Amino acid sequence: MDTRKLGKNGPAVSALGLGCMGMTGIYGEPNEAESIATIHRAIDLGVNLIVTSDAYAAGNNEELVGRALKGKRSRVLLATKFGNVGLSGFKLPEGLSAGHPAYVPQACDASLKRLGVEVIDIYGLHRVDPKVPIEDTVGAMKRLVDHGKVRHLALSEAGAATLRRAHKVHPLVALETEYSLWSRDVEKDMPRARYRLDGVFASRPRVPHCNDQDAGRAPAEG
């Protein structure tokens, strides 16, 4: 399996990663045994990037991935995300929004517990919170790195301007965004984004029926 390096100081990941969103009922009836077997087979084939989110099935997806990685944790780079409360259905503490600096460590601790791990390799903001400056959210994420709970940071569905602002607070290793033959809007921002980071996770690369409303995508930025 070919590998790609994420950023100047980021990890080396397999050219193909495994996104686990569909394993807990997003696209059909879930089958845990089959899902775990799929994760194990991917690892055996050289895939070392496993991607989940606390939003998928309200944390159940992270728990599934955690069970699948028992005894195999050292062979993978584990990526998860927080902040997509519209999809997760989580009820946040009073006075906090999804990107609030006080919520960030709470979300991370919950993910660590569900995954059954001590550290997350790549921790991402699933959706930019319009109520909170990105610098404040990423500043809180940076403190997770400082405390040894997270190794690297990423953003999802963010435009070039937001990436620039975030990157000034702490280096980002990747942008996760919907990108496929059917969804190529991101290309207009790609040249401006790539000078700040070298990693792009293409989500839903083979799902032509997903539209912006279904995916909850943030509007394009300049």
Tab-separated table of C-alpha atoms in Angstrom:
chain	number	residue	atom	x	y	z
A	1	MET	CA	0.000	0.000	0.000
A	2	ASP	CA	1.397	3.403	-0.991
A	3	THR	CA	1.630	6.005	1.751
A	4	ARG	CA	1.248	9.771	1.949
A	5	LYS	CA	2.767	12.115	4.512
A	6	LEU	CA	0.321	14.551	6.083
A	7	GLY	CA	2.003	17.933	6.337
A	8	LYS	CA	5.629	18.634	7.134
A	9	ASN	CA	5.550	16.992	10.543
A	10	GLY	CA	2.478	14.815	10.276
A	11	PRO	CA	2.170	11.039	10.147
A	12	ALA	CA	2.509	8.801	7.102
A	13	VAL	CA	-0.854	7.334	6.155
A	14	SER	CA	-1.931	4.759	3.609
A	15	ALA	CA	-3.108	6.203	0.303
A	16	LEU	CA	-6.488	4.619	1.017
A	17	GLY	CA	-8.132	5.073	4.384
A	18	LEU	CA	-11.229	3.419	5.806
A	19	GLY	CA	-14.127	5.658	6.786
A	20	CYS	CA	-16.441	3.801	9.156
A	21	MET	CA	-19.561	5.997	9.095
A	22	GLY	CA	-21.681	3.454	7.219
A	23	MET	CA	-20.993	0.689	9.722
A	24	THR	CA	-23.613	1.860	12.211
A	25	GLY	CA	-26.682	2.337	10.084
A	26	ILE	CA	-26.224	5.518	8.055
A	27	TYR	CA	-26.694	3.750	4.718
A	28	GLY	CA	-28.520	0.575	5.739
A	29	GLU	CA	-28.920	-2.123	8.368
A	30	PRO	CA	-25.720	-2.444	10.417
A	31	ASN	CA	-23.882	-5.732	10.825
A	32	GLU	CA	-21.250	-5.529	13.550
A	33	ALA	CA	-19.497	-8.812	12.751
A	34	GLU	CA	-19.174	-7.867	9.091
A	35	SER	CA	-18.018	-4.355	9.960
A	36	ILE	CA	-15.311	-5.576	12.317
A	37	ALA	CA	-14.193	-8.125	9.731
A	38	THR	CA	-13.977	-5.305	7.166
A	39	ILE	CA	-11.782	-3.218	9.467
A	40	HIS	CA	-9.517	-6.186	10.150
A	41	ARG	CA	-9.244	-7.017	6.444
A	42	ALA	CA	-8.395	-3.409	5.591
A	43	ILE	CA	-5.611	-3.410	8.181
A	44	ASP	CA	-4.252	-6.695	6.814
A	45	LEU	CA	-4.175	-5.128	3.326
A	46	GLY	CA	-2.062	-2.216	4.556
A	47	VAL	CA	-4.697	0.416	5.343
A	48	ASN	CA	-3.515	2.219	8.462
A	49	LEU	CA	-5.942	5.163	8.575
A	50	ILE	CA	-9.250	4.395	10.318
A	51	VAL	CA	-11.714	7.290	10.483
A	52	THR	CA	-14.785	7.689	12.670
A	53	SER	CA	-16.671	10.477	14.484
A	54	ASP	CA	-18.635	10.946	17.679
A	55	ALA	CA	-21.530	12.049	15.455
A	56	TYR	CA	-21.968	8.682	13.780
A	57	ALA	CA	-24.823	6.893	15.558
A	58	ALA	CA	-24.343	9.176	18.575
A	59	GLY	CA	-20.999	7.636	19.535
A	60	ASN	CA	-21.863	4.015	18.760
A	61	ASN	CA	-19.567	4.094	15.736
A	62	GLU	CA	-16.596	5.011	17.925
A	63	GLU	CA	-17.462	2.140	20.258
A	64	LEU	CA	-17.586	-0.255	17.310
A	65	VAL	CA	-14.215	0.949	16.028
A	66	GLY	CA	-12.782	0.625	19.523
A	67	ARG	CA	-13.877	-3.000	19.721
A	68	ALA	CA	-12.459	-3.703	16.276
A	69	LEU	CA	-9.058	-2.250	17.153
A	70	LYS	CA	-8.477	-4.252	20.305
A	71	GLY	CA	-5.103	-5.930	19.861
A	72	LYS	CA	-4.443	-3.951	16.668
A	73	ARG	CA	-4.144	-0.385	17.956
A	74	SER	CA	-0.419	-0.127	17.222
A	75	ARG	CA	-1.027	-0.896	13.530
A	76	VAL	CA	-3.318	2.040	12.786
A	77	LEU	CA	-3.675	5.791	12.886
A	78	LEU	CA	-7.005	6.492	14.526
A	79	ALA	CA	-8.917	9.592	13.468
A	80	THR	CA	-12.130	10.847	14.989
A	81	LYS	CA	-14.043	14.109	15.060
A	82	PHE	CA	-16.378	16.190	17.199
A	83	GLY	CA	-18.717	19.127	16.772
A	84	ASN	CA	-21.400	17.872	14.381
A	85	VAL	CA	-24.251	17.968	16.892
A	86	GLY	CA	-26.845	18.214	14.129
A	87	LEU	CA	-25.949	14.668	13.096
A	88	SER	CA	-25.119	13.234	16.506
A	89	GLY	CA	-28.166	14.544	18.318
A	90	PHE	CA	-26.049	15.194	21.428
A	91	LYS	CA	-27.484	17.631	23.941
A	92	LEU	CA	-24.691	19.975	24.942
A	93	PRO	CA	-24.175	21.441	28.392
A	94	GLU	CA	-26.162	24.617	28.928
A	95	GLY	CA	-24.462	27.683	27.513
A	96	LEU	CA	-22.065	25.753	25.275
A	97	SER	CA	-22.047	25.249	21.519
A	98	ALA	CA	-20.276	22.568	19.499
A	99	GLY	CA	-17.045	24.509	19.036
A	100	HIS	CA	-16.943	26.207	22.434
A	101	PRO	CA	-13.501	25.891	24.074
A	102	ALA	CA	-15.098	24.475	27.222
A	103	TYR	CA	-16.841	21.731	25.252
A	104	VAL	CA	-13.766	20.578	23.318
A	105	PRO	CA	-12.091	18.646	26.191
A	106	GLN	CA	-15.439	17.149	27.205
A	107	ALA	CA	-15.967	15.820	23.691
A	108	CYS	CA	-12.421	14.465	23.526
A	109	ASP	CA	-12.644	12.659	26.867
A	110	ALA	CA	-15.926	11.064	25.803
A	111	SER	CA	-14.379	9.871	22.522
A	112	LEU	CA	-11.335	8.452	24.283
A	113	LYS	CA	-13.618	6.487	26.585
A	114	ARG	CA	-15.812	5.146	23.770
A	115	LEU	CA	-12.780	4.189	21.670
A	116	GLY	CA	-11.016	2.600	24.632
A	117	VAL	CA	-7.715	4.329	23.870
A	118	GLU	CA	-5.400	6.730	25.674
A	119	VAL	CA	-4.616	8.973	22.710
A	120	ILE	CA	-6.257	9.916	19.408
A	121	ASP	CA	-3.863	10.201	16.464
A	122	ILE	CA	-5.854	12.754	14.442
A	123	TYR	CA	-8.605	14.787	16.109
A	124	GLY	CA	-10.807	16.894	13.903
A	125	LEU	CA	-13.523	19.516	14.165
A	126	HIS	CA	-16.386	17.904	12.235
A	127	ARG	CA	-18.183	21.189	11.532
A	128	VAL	CA	-16.975	24.727	12.116
A	129	ASP	CA	-19.089	26.408	14.793
A	130	PRO	CA	-20.362	29.759	13.450
A	131	LYS	CA	-20.856	30.995	17.025
A	132	VAL	CA	-17.210	30.627	17.994
A	133	PRO	CA	-14.073	32.086	16.339
A	134	ILE	CA	-12.095	29.227	14.829
A	135	GLU	CA	-9.032	30.453	16.720
A	136	ASP	CA	-10.788	29.740	20.027
A	137	THR	CA	-11.867	26.232	19.031
A	138	VAL	CA	-8.456	25.274	17.658
A	139	GLY	CA	-6.797	26.821	20.696
A	140	ALA	CA	-8.725	24.379	22.871
A	141	MET	CA	-7.806	21.522	20.523
A	142	LYS	CA	-4.165	22.547	20.777
A	143	ARG	CA	-4.358	22.132	24.544
A	144	LEU	CA	-5.406	18.526	23.969
A	145	VAL	CA	-2.134	18.030	22.072
A	146	ASP	CA	-0.238	19.697	24.910
A	147	HIS	CA	-1.880	17.326	27.403
A	148	GLY	CA	-1.026	14.230	25.361
A	149	LYS	CA	-4.621	13.269	24.545
A	150	VAL	CA	-4.302	14.034	20.823
A	151	ARG	CA	-1.340	13.870	18.434
A	152	HIS	CA	-2.495	15.846	15.384
A	153	LEU	CA	-5.340	18.200	14.424
A	154	ALA	CA	-7.620	18.454	11.402
A	155	LEU	CA	-10.725	20.281	10.189
A	156	SER	CA	-13.701	19.083	8.171
A	157	GLU	CA	-15.638	20.996	5.515
A	158	ALA	CA	-13.738	24.248	6.095
A	159	GLY	CA	-12.807	26.852	3.507
A	160	ALA	CA	-9.359	28.239	2.788
A	161	ALA	CA	-9.836	31.361	4.917
A	162	THR	CA	-10.797	29.307	7.958
A	163	LEU	CA	-7.865	26.940	7.385
A	164	ARG	CA	-5.433	29.852	7.303
A	165	ARG	CA	-6.750	31.266	10.570
A	166	ALA	CA	-6.759	27.866	12.271
A	167	HIS	CA	-3.276	26.971	11.060
A	168	LYS	CA	-1.852	30.073	12.728
A	169	VAL	CA	-2.976	28.705	16.091
A	170	HIS	CA	-1.690	25.163	15.549
A	171	PRO	CA	-0.514	23.262	12.445
A	172	LEU	CA	-3.216	21.159	10.813
A	173	VAL	CA	-2.343	17.892	9.105
A	174	ALA	CA	-5.509	17.410	7.074
A	175	LEU	CA	-8.772	18.737	5.727
A	176	GLU	CA	-11.595	16.217	5.457
A	177	THR	CA	-14.130	17.227	2.842
A	178	GLU	CA	-16.577	15.687	0.421
A	179	TYR	CA	-14.689	15.212	-2.846
A	180	SER	CA	-15.561	12.892	-5.698
A	181	LEU	CA	-16.357	12.787	-9.398
A	182	TRP	CA	-19.835	14.009	-8.471
A	183	SER	CA	-18.841	16.639	-5.915
A	184	ARG	CA	-15.917	18.804	-6.994
A	185	ASP	CA	-16.806	22.180	-5.502
A	186	VAL	CA	-13.802	22.002	-3.196
A	187	GLU	CA	-11.414	22.299	-6.144
A	188	LYS	CA	-11.849	26.055	-6.309
A	189	ASP	CA	-10.430	26.345	-2.788
A	190	MET	CA	-7.912	23.506	-3.030
A	191	PRO	CA	-4.926	25.517	-4.374
A	192	ARG	CA	-5.320	28.109	-1.640
A	193	ALA	CA	-5.750	25.474	1.056
A	194	ARG	CA	-2.896	23.197	0.029
A	195	TYR	CA	-0.166	25.741	0.602
A	196	ARG	CA	-0.997	25.427	4.294
A	197	LEU	CA	-1.429	21.668	4.538
A	198	ASP	CA	-0.732	18.647	2.397
A	199	GLY	CA	-3.456	16.246	3.505
A	200	VAL	CA	-6.961	16.004	2.091
A	201	PHE	CA	-9.299	13.233	3.236
A	202	ALA	CA	-11.853	12.724	0.467
A	203	SER	CA	-15.070	11.722	2.209
A	204	ARG	CA	-17.870	9.881	0.391
A	205	PRO	CA	-15.743	9.506	-2.784
A	206	ARG	CA	-18.201	7.074	-4.374
A	207	VAL	CA	-21.621	8.249	-3.193
A	208	PRO	CA	-23.218	10.304	-5.973
A	209	HIS	CA	-26.560	10.757	-4.226
A	210	CYS	CA	-25.215	12.737	-1.256
A	211	ASN	CA	-26.001	16.423	-1.553
A	212	ASP	CA	-24.906	19.371	0.544
A	213	GLN	CA	-28.056	19.339	2.651
A	214	ASP	CA	-27.742	15.628	3.401
A	215	ALA	CA	-24.099	15.973	4.348
A	216	GLY	CA	-24.608	19.149	6.391
A	217	ARG	CA	-21.792	20.871	4.567
A	218	ALA	CA	-20.708	24.334	5.549
A	219	PRO	CA	-21.049	27.038	2.881
A	220	ALA	CA	-18.021	27.747	0.725
A	221	GLU	CA	-15.683	30.452	1.965
A	222	GLY	CA	-13.392	32.835	0.173
